[in-house]
Coordinates of C-alpha atoms and ligand atoms in Angstrom, one line a residue:
M1 CA -17.3 16.5 14.7
S2 CA -15.2 14.4 12.4
L3 CA -13.0 12.9 15.1
V4 CA -13.3 12.9 18.9
L5 CA -10.7 11.8 21.4
N6 CA -12.4 10.5 24.5
D7 CA -10.0 10.4 27.5
R8 CA -12.5 9.3 30.2
Y9 CA -10.8 5.9 30.4
M10 CA -7.5 7.6 31.1
K11 CA -8.7 9.4 34.2
P12 CA -7.7 6.6 36.6
F13 CA -4.2 6.7 35.2
V14 CA -3.5 10.3 34.4
D15 CA -3.2 13.1 36.9
E16 CA -4.9 16.2 35.5
Q17 CA -2.1 18.5 36.6
A18 CA 0.5 16.2 34.9
L19 CA -1.5 16.3 31.7
L20 CA -1.7 20.1 31.8
G21 CA 2.0 20.1 32.7
M22 CA 2.7 18.7 29.2
Q23 CA 1.3 21.8 27.5
E24 CA 4.6 23.7 27.4
E25 CA 6.5 20.9 25.8
I26 CA 3.6 20.2 23.3
S27 CA 3.5 23.9 22.3
K28 CA 7.2 24.0 21.8
A29 CA 7.1 20.8 19.6
H30 CA 4.1 22.1 17.7
K31 CA 5.9 25.3 17.0
M32 CA 9.1 23.5 15.9
L33 CA 7.0 21.4 13.4
M34 CA 5.0 24.4 12.1
E35 CA 8.0 26.7 11.7
G36 CA 10.4 24.0 10.4
T37 CA 13.0 24.5 13.1
G38 CA 13.3 20.9 14.3
E39 CA 15.5 18.1 13.0
G40 CA 14.3 16.6 9.7
S41 CA 12.7 19.9 8.6
D42 CA 13.5 19.0 5.0
F43 CA 10.7 16.5 5.2
L44 CA 7.7 18.5 6.2
G45 CA 5.9 18.7 2.9
W46 CA 3.2 16.3 4.2
I47 CA 1.9 19.0 6.6
N48 CA 0.3 21.1 3.8
L49 CA -0.1 18.4 1.2
P50 CA -3.9 18.0 1.6
K51 CA -4.3 21.6 0.6
N52 CA -1.2 22.4 -1.3
Y53 CA -0.9 19.5 -3.7
D54 CA -0.1 19.5 -7.4
K55 CA -3.5 19.9 -9.0
E56 CA -2.2 19.0 -12.5
E57 CA -0.8 15.7 -11.2
F58 CA -4.0 15.0 -9.2
A59 CA -5.9 15.3 -12.5
R60 CA -3.4 12.9 -14.2
I61 CA -3.9 10.4 -11.3
K62 CA -7.6 10.4 -12.0
A63 CA -7.1 10.0 -15.7
A64 CA -4.5 7.2 -15.2
S65 CA -6.8 5.4 -12.7
A66 CA -9.7 5.5 -15.2
K67 CA -7.3 4.1 -17.9
I68 CA -6.1 1.3 -15.6
Q69 CA -9.7 0.5 -14.6
K70 CA -10.6 0.0 -18.3
S71 CA -7.6 -1.8 -19.4
C72 CA -6.9 -4.5 -16.8
D73 CA -8.3 -7.3 -14.7
V74 CA -5.4 -7.3 -12.3
F75 CA -3.6 -4.2 -11.0
I76 CA -0.3 -4.8 -9.2
V77 CA 1.1 -2.3 -6.8
I78 CA 4.8 -2.8 -6.3
G79 CA 6.4 -1.1 -3.3
I80 CA 7.5 -1.6 0.3
G81 CA 7.0 0.2 3.6
G82 CA 5.6 3.7 3.1
S83 CA 5.3 3.0 -0.6
Y84 CA 2.4 0.5 -0.2
L85 CA 1.1 0.5 3.4
G86 CA -1.0 3.7 3.1
S87 CA -2.8 2.7 -0.1
R88 CA -3.4 -0.8 1.1
A89 CA -4.7 0.5 4.4
V90 CA -7.1 2.9 2.8
I91 CA -8.4 0.4 0.2
E92 CA -9.1 -2.3 2.8
F93 CA -10.5 0.1 5.4
L94 CA -13.0 1.7 2.9
K95 CA -13.7 -1.3 0.6
S96 CA -12.9 -4.5 2.3
Q97 CA -10.1 -7.0 3.3
N98 CA -11.9 -9.1 0.7
Y99 CA -11.8 -6.3 -1.9
N100 CA -10.5 -8.7 -4.6
S101 CA -13.4 -11.1 -4.2
L102 CA -16.0 -8.3 -4.1
A103 CA -14.6 -5.9 -6.7
K104 CA -17.1 -5.7 -9.7
D105 CA -16.3 -2.6 -11.8
T106 CA -12.7 -2.2 -10.7
P107 CA -9.6 -4.4 -11.2
E108 CA -8.4 -6.8 -8.6
I109 CA -5.5 -5.1 -6.7
Y110 CA -2.5 -7.1 -5.5
F111 CA 0.5 -5.8 -3.6
S112 CA 4.0 -7.1 -4.5
G113 CA 7.6 -6.1 -3.8
C114 CA 6.9 -5.8 -0.1
N115 CA 8.8 -9.0 0.8
I116 CA 11.4 -11.4 -0.6
S117 CA 9.1 -14.4 -1.0
A118 CA 9.4 -16.6 -4.0
Q119 CA 6.1 -18.2 -3.1
A120 CA 4.3 -14.9 -3.0
L121 CA 5.6 -13.9 -6.4
N122 CA 4.9 -17.3 -7.9
E123 CA 1.3 -17.2 -6.6
L124 CA 0.8 -13.7 -8.1
L125 CA 2.3 -14.8 -11.4
A126 CA -0.2 -17.7 -11.4
I127 CA -3.1 -15.3 -10.6
C128 CA -2.0 -13.2 -13.6
E129 CA -2.3 -16.0 -16.1
G130 CA -4.8 -15.3 -18.8
K131 CA -5.6 -11.9 -17.3
D132 CA -4.9 -8.3 -18.4
I133 CA -2.4 -6.6 -16.2
C134 CA -1.3 -3.1 -15.3
I135 CA 1.4 -2.3 -12.7
N136 CA 2.3 0.7 -10.6
V137 CA 5.9 0.5 -9.2
I138 CA 6.4 2.9 -6.3
S139 CA 9.9 3.7 -4.9
K140 CA 11.1 7.1 -3.9
S141 CA 14.7 6.0 -3.9
G142 CA 14.2 3.8 -6.9
T143 CA 16.8 1.4 -5.5
T144 CA 15.0 -0.6 -2.8
T145 CA 15.7 -4.3 -3.5
E146 CA 12.3 -5.8 -2.8
P147 CA 10.3 -3.7 -5.2
A148 CA 13.2 -3.6 -7.8
V149 CA 13.2 -7.4 -8.0
A150 CA 9.4 -7.6 -8.3
F151 CA 9.4 -4.8 -11.0
R152 CA 12.0 -6.7 -12.9
I153 CA 9.8 -9.8 -12.9
F154 CA 6.5 -8.1 -13.8
R155 CA 8.1 -5.8 -16.4
A156 CA 9.4 -8.9 -18.2
L157 CA 6.0 -10.5 -18.0
L158 CA 4.3 -7.5 -19.5
E159 CA 6.9 -7.1 -22.2
K160 CA 6.5 -10.7 -23.1
K161 CA 2.7 -10.5 -23.1
Y162 CA 2.2 -7.1 -24.8
G163 CA 5.6 -6.2 -26.4
K164 CA 7.6 -3.2 -25.3
E165 CA 5.1 -0.8 -26.8
G166 CA 2.1 -2.4 -25.2
A167 CA 3.8 -2.7 -21.8
R168 CA 4.6 1.0 -21.9
E169 CA 0.9 1.7 -21.7
R170 CA 0.5 -0.5 -18.7
I171 CA 3.4 0.5 -16.5
F172 CA 3.0 3.5 -14.2
V173 CA 5.9 4.6 -12.1
T174 CA 5.8 6.7 -8.9
T175 CA 9.2 7.9 -7.9
D176 CA 11.4 11.0 -7.2
R177 CA 10.8 14.0 -9.4
A178 CA 14.3 14.0 -10.9
R179 CA 16.8 11.7 -9.1
G180 CA 17.4 8.0 -9.2
T181 CA 17.7 5.2 -11.6
L182 CA 14.0 4.4 -11.7
K183 CA 13.2 8.0 -12.9
A184 CA 15.9 7.9 -15.5
F185 CA 14.9 4.4 -16.7
S186 CA 11.2 5.4 -16.8
D187 CA 11.8 8.5 -18.8
E188 CA 13.9 6.5 -21.3
A189 CA 11.2 3.7 -21.5
G190 CA 8.4 6.3 -21.9
Y191 CA 6.4 5.2 -18.8
E192 CA 4.0 7.7 -17.2
T193 CA 5.5 8.9 -14.0
F194 CA 4.1 10.4 -10.8
V195 CA 6.1 12.2 -8.1
V196 CA 7.0 11.3 -4.5
P197 CA 7.6 14.9 -3.4
D198 CA 11.1 15.6 -2.2
D199 CA 9.9 16.8 1.2
V200 CA 7.6 13.9 1.9
G201 CA 9.0 10.7 3.4
G202 CA 7.5 7.3 2.5
R203 CA 5.5 6.8 5.7
F204 CA 4.0 10.2 5.3
S205 CA 3.2 9.8 1.6
V206 CA -0.3 8.2 1.6
L207 CA -1.9 11.5 0.4
S208 CA 0.6 11.9 -2.5
A209 CA 0.6 10.0 -5.8
V210 CA 2.1 7.1 -3.8
G211 CA -1.2 6.4 -2.1
L212 CA -3.6 8.2 -4.4
L213 CA -3.1 6.3 -7.7
P214 CA -3.8 2.8 -6.2
I215 CA -6.6 4.2 -4.1
A216 CA -8.3 5.9 -7.1
V217 CA -8.0 2.6 -9.1
S218 CA -10.1 0.9 -6.3
G219 CA -12.9 3.5 -7.0
I220 CA -12.5 5.4 -3.7
D221 CA -13.3 9.2 -3.9
I222 CA -9.8 10.8 -3.5
D223 CA -11.3 14.3 -3.4
A224 CA -13.2 13.4 -0.3
L225 CA -10.1 11.7 1.2
M226 CA -8.1 14.9 0.6
K227 CA -10.8 17.1 1.9
G228 CA -11.0 15.2 5.2
A229 CA -7.2 15.5 5.6
A230 CA -7.3 19.2 4.7
D231 CA -10.0 19.9 7.3
A232 CA -7.9 18.0 9.9
S233 CA -4.9 20.0 9.0
E234 CA -6.9 23.2 9.6
A235 CA -8.0 22.0 13.0
Y236 CA -4.7 20.5 14.2
T237 CA -2.2 23.1 12.9
A238 CA -4.2 26.1 14.2
T239 CA -3.5 25.6 17.9
S240 CA -1.4 23.6 20.2
D241 CA -3.8 23.9 23.1
I242 CA -4.4 20.4 24.6
E243 CA -7.9 21.4 25.6
K244 CA -8.8 22.5 22.1
N245 CA -6.9 20.2 20.0
D246 CA -7.5 16.4 20.3
C247 CA -4.5 15.6 18.3
M248 CA -2.3 17.4 20.8
K249 CA -4.1 15.8 23.7
Y250 CA -3.2 12.4 22.1
V251 CA 0.4 13.4 21.9
A252 CA 0.4 14.5 25.6
L253 CA -1.3 11.3 26.8
R254 CA 0.9 8.9 25.0
N255 CA 4.1 10.7 26.1
L256 CA 2.9 10.8 29.7
M257 CA 2.3 7.0 29.4
Y258 CA 5.8 6.5 28.1
R259 CA 7.3 8.5 30.9
E260 CA 5.3 6.3 33.4
G261 CA 6.9 3.2 32.0
K262 CA 4.2 2.2 29.6
A263 CA 6.5 1.9 26.7
M264 CA 4.2 0.0 24.4
E265 CA 1.2 1.4 22.6
I266 CA -1.3 -1.0 21.2
L267 CA -3.6 0.3 18.4
V268 CA -6.9 -1.5 18.8
N269 CA -9.6 -1.9 16.1
Y270 CA -12.7 -3.9 16.2
E271 CA -13.1 -4.6 12.5
S272 CA -10.8 -6.8 10.3
Y273 CA -11.0 -4.1 7.5
A274 CA -8.6 -2.1 9.8
T275 CA -5.9 -4.8 9.8
M276 CA -3.8 -2.9 7.3
F277 CA -4.6 0.4 8.8
N278 CA -3.0 -1.0 12.0
E279 CA 0.1 -1.9 9.9
W280 CA 0.3 1.6 8.4
W281 CA 0.1 3.1 11.8
K282 CA 2.8 0.8 13.2
Q283 CA 5.2 1.8 10.4
L284 CA 4.4 5.5 10.9
Y285 CA 5.2 5.4 14.6
G286 CA 7.8 2.7 14.6
E287 CA 10.1 4.3 12.0
S288 CA 9.4 7.8 13.2
E289 CA 10.0 7.3 17.0
G290 CA 12.1 4.2 17.5
K291 CA 15.6 5.5 17.5
D292 CA 18.4 6.8 19.8
G293 CA 17.4 4.2 22.3
K294 CA 14.0 5.8 22.7
G295 CA 10.4 5.3 21.6
L296 CA 7.1 3.6 22.3
F297 CA 6.9 0.2 20.7
P298 CA 3.8 0.3 18.4
A299 CA 1.8 -2.9 18.4
S300 CA -1.7 -3.6 17.2
V301 CA -4.6 -5.9 17.6
I302 CA -8.0 -6.6 15.9
F303 CA -10.6 -7.4 18.6
S304 CA -12.6 -9.4 19.3
T305 CA -10.4 -11.9 17.3
D306 CA -7.2 -11.1 19.3
L307 CA -9.1 -11.1 22.6
H308 CA -8.7 -14.8 22.2
S309 CA -4.9 -14.6 21.8
L310 CA -3.2 -11.4 23.1
G311 CA -6.3 -10.4 25.2
Q312 CA -5.0 -12.5 28.1
F313 CA -1.6 -10.7 28.1
I314 CA -3.2 -7.3 27.9
Q315 CA -5.6 -8.1 30.8
E316 CA -3.0 -9.7 33.1
G317 CA 0.5 -9.7 31.8
S318 CA 3.3 -7.3 32.5
R319 CA 1.8 -3.8 33.0
S320 CA 3.9 -2.2 30.3
M321 CA 1.3 -1.0 27.8
F322 CA -1.6 1.2 27.0
E323 CA -4.2 0.9 24.3
T324 CA -5.5 3.4 21.7
V325 CA -8.8 2.3 20.5
V326 CA -10.2 3.5 17.1
S327 CA -13.9 3.2 16.8
V328 CA -16.4 3.9 14.0
V329 CA -19.5 5.1 15.8
N330 CA -22.1 4.2 13.1
E331 CA -21.2 1.2 10.9
E332 CA -23.0 1.1 7.6
S333 CA -23.1 -2.7 7.3
K334 CA -25.8 -4.2 9.5
L335 CA -26.7 -7.8 10.4
P336 CA -29.2 -8.7 13.1
V337 CA -28.7 -12.0 15.0
P338 CA -31.4 -14.4 13.8
F339 CA -34.1 -15.8 16.1
D340 CA -34.0 -19.6 16.5
E341 CA -37.0 -21.5 17.8
A342 CA -35.0 -24.2 19.6
N343 CA -32.5 -21.8 21.1
V344 CA -30.1 -24.6 21.7
D345 CA -27.2 -22.1 21.9
G346 CA -29.1 -19.8 24.3
L347 CA -28.6 -16.9 22.0
N348 CA -32.2 -15.7 21.7
F349 CA -31.5 -12.9 24.1
L350 CA -29.6 -11.4 21.2
A351 CA -32.3 -12.2 18.5
G352 CA -32.9 -9.1 16.4
V353 CA -29.9 -7.2 17.8
D354 CA -27.5 -5.8 15.2
L355 CA -24.0 -7.3 15.3
N356 CA -22.6 -3.8 15.4
D357 CA -24.3 -3.3 18.8
V358 CA -22.9 -6.6 20.0
N359 CA -19.4 -5.5 18.8
K360 CA -19.8 -2.1 20.6
M361 CA -20.7 -3.9 23.8
A362 CA -17.6 -6.1 23.3
M363 CA -15.6 -2.9 23.0
K364 CA -17.1 -1.2 26.0
G365 CA -16.8 -4.3 28.1
T366 CA -13.2 -4.8 27.0
I367 CA -12.2 -1.2 27.7
L368 CA -13.6 -1.5 31.3
A369 CA -12.0 -4.9 31.9
H370 CA -8.6 -3.6 30.6
I371 CA -8.6 -0.5 32.7
D372 CA -9.6 -2.6 35.7
G373 CA -6.5 -4.8 34.8
G374 CA -4.3 -1.7 34.7
T375 CA -4.1 -1.0 31.0
P376 CA -5.1 2.6 30.2
N377 CA -7.3 3.2 27.2
I378 CA -7.5 6.2 24.8
L379 CA -10.6 6.1 22.7
I380 CA -10.7 7.8 19.3
E381 CA -14.0 7.9 17.6
I382 CA -15.0 8.8 14.0
P383 CA -18.7 9.2 13.3
E384 CA -18.8 6.9 10.3
K385 CA -16.5 5.2 7.8
N386 CA -16.0 7.1 4.6
A387 CA -13.2 8.7 2.5
Y388 CA -13.6 12.0 4.3
T389 CA -13.4 10.7 7.8
L390 CA -10.6 8.4 6.9
G391 CA -8.6 11.3 5.4
Y392 CA -9.2 13.1 8.7
L393 CA -8.0 10.1 10.8
L394 CA -4.9 9.6 8.6
Y395 CA -3.9 13.2 9.1
F396 CA -4.7 13.0 12.9
F397 CA -2.1 10.3 13.3
E398 CA 0.5 11.9 10.9
F399 CA 0.4 15.2 12.6
A400 CA 0.5 13.7 16.1
C401 CA 3.5 11.6 15.0
G402 CA 5.4 14.6 13.9
V403 CA 4.8 16.6 17.1
S404 CA 5.3 13.5 19.3
G405 CA 8.7 12.7 17.8
Y406 CA 9.9 16.2 18.8
V407 CA 8.4 15.8 22.3
L408 CA 10.3 12.5 22.6
G409 CA 13.5 14.3 21.4
V410 CA 14.1 12.4 18.2
N411 CA 14.1 13.3 14.5
P412 CA 10.8 11.7 13.4
F413 CA 11.6 12.0 9.7
N414 CA 14.7 9.8 9.2
Q415 CA 15.1 6.0 9.5
P416 CA 18.9 5.4 9.6
G417 CA 18.3 2.0 11.3
V418 CA 16.7 0.5 8.2
E419 CA 20.1 0.5 6.5
A420 CA 21.7 -2.1 8.9
Y421 CA 19.9 -5.2 7.5
K422 CA 20.4 -4.0 3.9
K423 CA 24.2 -3.7 4.3
N424 CA 24.5 -7.2 5.8
M425 CA 22.2 -8.7 3.2
F426 CA 24.1 -7.1 0.3
A427 CA 27.4 -8.3 1.8
L428 CA 26.1 -11.8 2.3
L429 CA 24.8 -11.9 -1.3
G430 CA 28.1 -10.7 -2.7
K431 CA 27.2 -7.3 -4.0
P432 CA 30.3 -5.6 -5.4
G433 CA 31.8 -3.2 -2.9
Y434 CA 30.8 -5.2 0.2
E435 CA 33.7 -7.8 0.1
A436 CA 35.2 -6.9 3.5
Q437 CA 31.9 -7.1 5.4
K438 CA 31.1 -10.4 3.6
A439 CA 34.1 -12.2 5.1
E440 CA 33.4 -10.8 8.6
L441 CA 29.7 -11.7 8.5
E442 CA 30.3 -15.2 7.2
A443 CA 32.8 -15.8 10.0
R444 CA 30.2 -14.7 12.6
L445 CA 27.6 -17.0 11.0
K446 CA 29.8 -20.1 11.2
Ligands
PA5_1 O1 8.9 5.5 5.3 C1 9.9 5.3 4.6 O2 10.6 6.2 4.2 C2 10.2 3.9 4.2 O3 9.4 2.9 4.8 C3 10.2 3.7 2.7 O4 8.9 4.0 2.3 C4 10.6 2.3 2.3 O5 11.8 2.0 2.8 C5 10.6 2.2 0.7 O6 11.5 3.1 0.2 P1 11.5 3.5 -1.3 O7 10.2 4.2 -1.6 O8 12.7 4.4 -1.5 O9 11.6 2.2 -2.1

């Protein structure tokens, strides 16, 4: 099995009949998603993406990644939200959080345009000094301020360093197939472009060119990633039966928790390589479900690190949350605790024990402590960490998110609330057309 949902730690909190009582709603939501009859049905391209992708573009992604690997020391991925979280999550999960220090045959990879920080950009410019650079700017709309500013800066750097002709060979653009200023500009400049499919929103785009080009540059096997996701799509789209489909059981459990007042879901991982995976998951669920005054608040922790910070709250604070723990059953990286003759730290009872086993006992002990404290735990296990199992896991959460949004009664595929800050920021910065809002906002800030 590529992924198993273990619900034994939910038993004290979930009435079996209540769980089975969710079946009808789950089946209805599953059907809406599969038949495209729910809200946001223009954005369901991700459902079949792992099987039904553009093979010609996939080959171009591989060719471009090989060219990038050969021609640069530093590869800069420019994008925000769904345009960078997926690739960063996959690279760090499968390679390392310290990928840039450990990468030998592949370029260092940096992410830019995901904030408005002068310091972050200045640091990256300093890192680039004396190095060969390629960039991949990713923006479906082509108009998002953060990546647009970063692209302006790095494009200028590349043109200064290599000339317009040379820069053209080093700039790769992932954007809408036909619309938008970025597409028009790229065609005019002669940059190689890749497509964010019309019917795939940013947070569901990790298995499109958005995620695949940076992931391929890092040396990860994108065929295996897609195969894992394709097998997950076979499994999860085939039936809505909670007893036969772990993805649907997850949807049922989290919606039951929400209805019982546990309105916060904490994604728990026990390895720091999953830090950005947690961020990807938070965006997926936060932007998909948090609207119309509804939604589970998606939070995340890395244990055991955060057991020494948020652990106290999860154990004894307000009982408003449940945890979803992701665990890799067999970790490849091993390290036994050394024996020490003097045993001053009293740790010889662990001598020879692999740190993974210590980590697993920390996980089991924590789950039991948290359920004793009143925090339910869903456990999701993948047998090992590789591109195939991660593809499977990504699809598990994407498909669950689509169905769960419909169970919740929201459109999981829009994000109207993201516009609010942008309008205010543009008005305050004096963007033409925002004059009336500027005066009103400035008055409120006085
Ligand atoms: O999930 C989403 O749709 C968003 O997070 C977008 O990915 C994000 O806002 C970036 O948008 P764009 O790719 O248009 O620059």
